[in-house]
Amino acid sequence: MDCWPINALLSPVTTINVGISIMTQCDLALRDDKKISIESRELGKTFEFNSLKDCLECEESEFSLFRNHIEYWKPEFGFDMYTQSDSPVGGGLGGSSSLSISIFKAFMKATQKKVDEYEIVRACSGIEAKILKTPTGTQDYFPPIEGGINIIDYEFGWPRVERVSVEKLNLNDRISIFYTGKSHHSGINNWQVLKKFIDGDKKTVLALKGIAQVSSKMKKLISEENWEEIPTLFKEEYEARMDLAESFSSPEIEKLAEIALSNGGEAIKICGAGGGGCVFIWSTPEKREQVIKACEKEGFRHLDAKLV
């Protein structure tokens, strides 16, 4: 729902997500000279340049995220930057979007410039599109800005966010998140869906309308704090997403789902565009530990994350 022009053509629609404690970090220290040094701990690489010009001329693919942010700011100072991401690569948790926000916030502080939240999202989603060379959405950028449950309404394609505090909802004893061990490729899935939608593929259009209905119902449940209906909505969303692309699921996801659901889990929510990555499992507080132990026993990595 966060990809234009899907949200414009189906307007009004809603996307709902939540901030979790899988963190990204960017430290930026100004230098007295014009040199630029960037240590990417998540990539295990360091990039060093004598000037801004040299930096912007670097075409190395792994440097693309940094180059595009630096091109946006065009800093007149040299700096040392250190970045870190705790999200599994290709986990579907919006880790790259979160890191993008961390870098953007660091430059905001370094330049002492105030940038509106929606301009931050516009800039970071544009940077992502340049890197992936495919249309992108905007929803991933809201949680790392302020956290909380983000109810993002799209009317004629433009996002407006309302945040709900997670503290008052007390949901952390109902969720667990696992990494399947297989990365996903969101850019590919998004482009396939977008192309089919624009071409008027009936199955795709109906599936997206189904997801829009689920989101609308979820928005109502959050306002009512009615958690009993969430497993039903997760199942409806799964069926609609499978109609979008069979690659949404994978053997690893299906195995994890079988283990979780047979050990007390009530429903699963595949994170991101699917095909791998992480899976969000919903269970009662009484069954949560049983679910975690069963999935870990089968080799799935439990991410000790909380809603924040």
mmCIF file of C-alpha atoms in Angstrom, residues 35-151:
data_model
loop_
_atom_site.group_PDB
_atom_site.id
_atom_site.type_symbol
_atom_site.label_atom_id
_atom_site.label_comp_id
_atom_site.label_asym_id
_atom_site.label_seq_id
_atom_site.Cartn_x
_atom_site.Cartn_y
_atom_site.Cartn_z
ATOM 1 C CA LYS A 35 39.164 14.005 4.268
ATOM 2 C CA ILE A 36 36.258 11.561 4.552
ATOM 3 C CA SER A 37 36.467 8.187 6.273
ATOM 4 C CA ILE A 38 33.504 5.808 6.550
ATOM 5 C CA GLU A 39 33.637 2.556 8.502
ATOM 6 C CA SER A 40 30.640 0.343 7.758
ATOM 7 C CA ARG A 41 30.575 -2.257 10.505
ATOM 8 C CA GLU A 42 27.606 -4.071 8.945
ATOM 9 C CA LEU A 43 29.603 -4.504 5.689
ATOM 10 C CA GLY A 44 32.952 -4.994 7.394
ATOM 11 C CA LYS A 45 34.492 -2.352 5.119
ATOM 12 C CA THR A 46 36.155 1.059 5.403
ATOM 13 C CA PHE A 47 36.072 3.719 2.668
ATOM 14 C CA GLU A 48 38.566 6.608 2.686
ATOM 15 C CA PHE A 49 38.736 9.685 0.446
ATOM 16 C CA ASN A 50 40.873 12.806 0.305
ATOM 17 C CA SER A 51 37.989 15.064 -0.712
ATOM 18 C CA LEU A 52 34.256 15.309 -1.339
ATOM 19 C CA LYS A 53 34.943 15.138 -5.094
ATOM 20 C CA ASP A 54 36.799 11.834 -4.718
ATOM 21 C CA CYS A 55 33.992 10.490 -2.531
ATOM 22 C CA LEU A 56 31.226 11.332 -5.009
ATOM 23 C CA GLU A 57 33.186 9.730 -7.849
ATOM 24 C CA CYS A 58 33.320 6.349 -6.086
ATOM 25 C CA GLU A 59 31.151 3.893 -8.076
ATOM 26 C CA GLU A 60 31.603 0.880 -5.790
ATOM 27 C CA SER A 61 28.175 -0.731 -5.369
ATOM 28 C CA GLU A 62 28.522 -1.281 -1.617
ATOM 29 C CA PHE A 63 29.248 2.431 -1.202
ATOM 30 C CA SER A 64 26.064 3.514 -2.969
ATOM 31 C CA LEU A 65 24.007 4.211 0.184
ATOM 32 C CA PHE A 66 26.708 6.467 1.625
ATOM 33 C CA ARG A 67 27.482 8.222 -1.658
ATOM 34 C CA ASN A 68 23.853 9.161 -2.240
ATOM 35 C CA HIS A 69 23.416 10.535 1.279
ATOM 36 C CA ILE A 70 26.618 12.542 0.953
ATOM 37 C CA GLU A 71 25.486 13.803 -2.446
ATOM 38 C CA TYR A 72 22.220 14.968 -0.869
ATOM 39 C CA TRP A 73 24.011 16.979 1.861
ATOM 40 C CA LYS A 74 27.204 17.973 -0.032
ATOM 41 C CA PRO A 75 28.990 18.704 3.263
ATOM 42 C CA GLU A 76 31.682 21.368 3.253
ATOM 43 C CA PHE A 77 33.536 19.609 6.083
ATOM 44 C CA GLY A 78 35.540 16.404 6.296
ATOM 45 C CA PHE A 79 34.290 13.726 8.667
ATOM 46 C CA ASP A 80 34.716 10.253 10.159
ATOM 47 C CA MET A 81 31.569 8.114 10.039
ATOM 48 C CA TYR A 82 30.846 4.801 11.748
ATOM 49 C CA THR A 83 27.700 2.803 10.994
ATOM 50 C CA GLN A 84 26.207 -0.345 12.509
ATOM 51 C CA SER A 85 23.045 -2.371 11.873
ATOM 52 C CA ASP A 86 21.743 -5.169 14.085
ATOM 53 C CA SER A 87 19.216 -6.309 11.464
ATOM 54 C CA PRO A 88 19.958 -9.504 9.507
ATOM 55 C CA VAL A 89 20.821 -8.658 5.892
ATOM 56 C CA GLY A 90 17.685 -9.209 3.808
ATOM 57 C CA GLY A 91 15.619 -9.751 6.941
ATOM 58 C CA GLY A 92 12.628 -7.767 5.738
ATOM 59 C CA LEU A 93 12.683 -5.646 8.894
ATOM 60 C CA GLY A 94 13.469 -2.387 7.117
ATOM 61 C CA GLY A 95 17.064 -2.469 8.363
ATOM 62 C CA SER A 96 18.474 -0.619 5.344
ATOM 63 C CA SER A 97 15.755 2.032 5.659
ATOM 64 C CA SER A 98 16.497 2.411 9.362
ATOM 65 C CA LEU A 99 20.213 2.806 8.643
ATOM 66 C CA SER A 100 19.346 5.417 6.026
ATOM 67 C CA ILE A 101 17.388 7.375 8.638
ATOM 68 C CA SER A 102 20.284 7.073 11.115
ATOM 69 C CA ILE A 103 22.690 8.514 8.537
ATOM 70 C CA PHE A 104 20.254 11.291 7.650
ATOM 71 C CA LYS A 105 19.761 12.219 11.326
ATOM 72 C CA ALA A 106 23.541 12.343 11.857
ATOM 73 C CA PHE A 107 23.944 14.808 8.987
ATOM 74 C CA MET A 108 21.016 16.868 10.312
ATOM 75 C CA LYS A 109 22.812 17.209 13.640
ATOM 76 C CA ALA A 110 26.202 17.898 12.017
ATOM 77 C CA THR A 111 24.805 20.630 9.759
ATOM 78 C CA GLN A 112 22.349 21.928 12.399
ATOM 79 C CA LYS A 113 19.584 21.869 9.796
ATOM 80 C CA LYS A 114 16.003 21.024 10.668
ATOM 81 C CA VAL A 115 14.211 18.862 8.128
ATOM 82 C CA ASP A 116 10.492 18.062 8.233
ATOM 83 C CA GLU A 117 9.636 14.396 8.862
ATOM 84 C CA TYR A 118 7.950 14.017 5.500
ATOM 85 C CA GLU A 119 10.895 15.593 3.698
ATOM 86 C CA ILE A 120 13.181 13.080 5.466
ATOM 87 C CA VAL A 121 10.996 10.240 4.191
ATOM 88 C CA ARG A 122 10.862 11.717 0.678
ATOM 89 C CA ALA A 123 14.640 12.097 0.537
ATOM 90 C CA CYS A 124 15.457 8.648 1.938
ATOM 91 C CA SER A 125 12.938 6.849 -0.286
ATOM 92 C CA GLY A 126 14.397 8.698 -3.288
ATOM 93 C CA ILE A 127 17.890 7.602 -2.290
ATOM 94 C CA GLU A 128 16.668 3.994 -2.012
ATOM 95 C CA ALA A 129 15.104 4.179 -5.479
ATOM 96 C CA LYS A 130 18.421 5.396 -6.933
ATOM 97 C CA ILE A 131 20.245 2.494 -5.302
ATOM 98 C CA LEU A 132 17.764 -0.242 -6.254
ATOM 99 C CA LYS A 133 16.885 1.313 -9.627
ATOM 100 C CA THR A 134 13.238 0.442 -9.035
ATOM 101 C CA PRO A 135 10.189 2.205 -7.530
ATOM 102 C CA THR A 136 10.121 2.096 -3.731
ATOM 103 C CA GLY A 137 7.667 2.700 -0.921
ATOM 104 C CA THR A 138 7.812 5.044 2.051
ATOM 105 C CA GLN A 139 6.461 3.111 5.039
ATOM 106 C CA ASP A 140 9.816 1.680 6.242
ATOM 107 C CA TYR A 141 11.132 5.146 7.107
ATOM 108 C CA PHE A 142 8.546 6.188 9.692
ATOM 109 C CA PRO A 143 9.367 3.734 12.545
ATOM 110 C CA PRO A 144 13.077 4.678 12.844
ATOM 111 C CA ILE A 145 12.156 8.366 12.994
ATOM 112 C CA GLU A 146 9.941 8.180 16.093
ATOM 113 C CA GLY A 147 9.116 4.509 16.833
ATOM 114 C CA GLY A 148 5.658 3.451 18.008
ATOM 115 C CA ILE A 149 2.837 1.905 16.012
ATOM 116 C CA ASN A 150 2.606 3.920 12.802
ATOM 117 C CA ILE A 151 -0.786 4.217 11.149
#
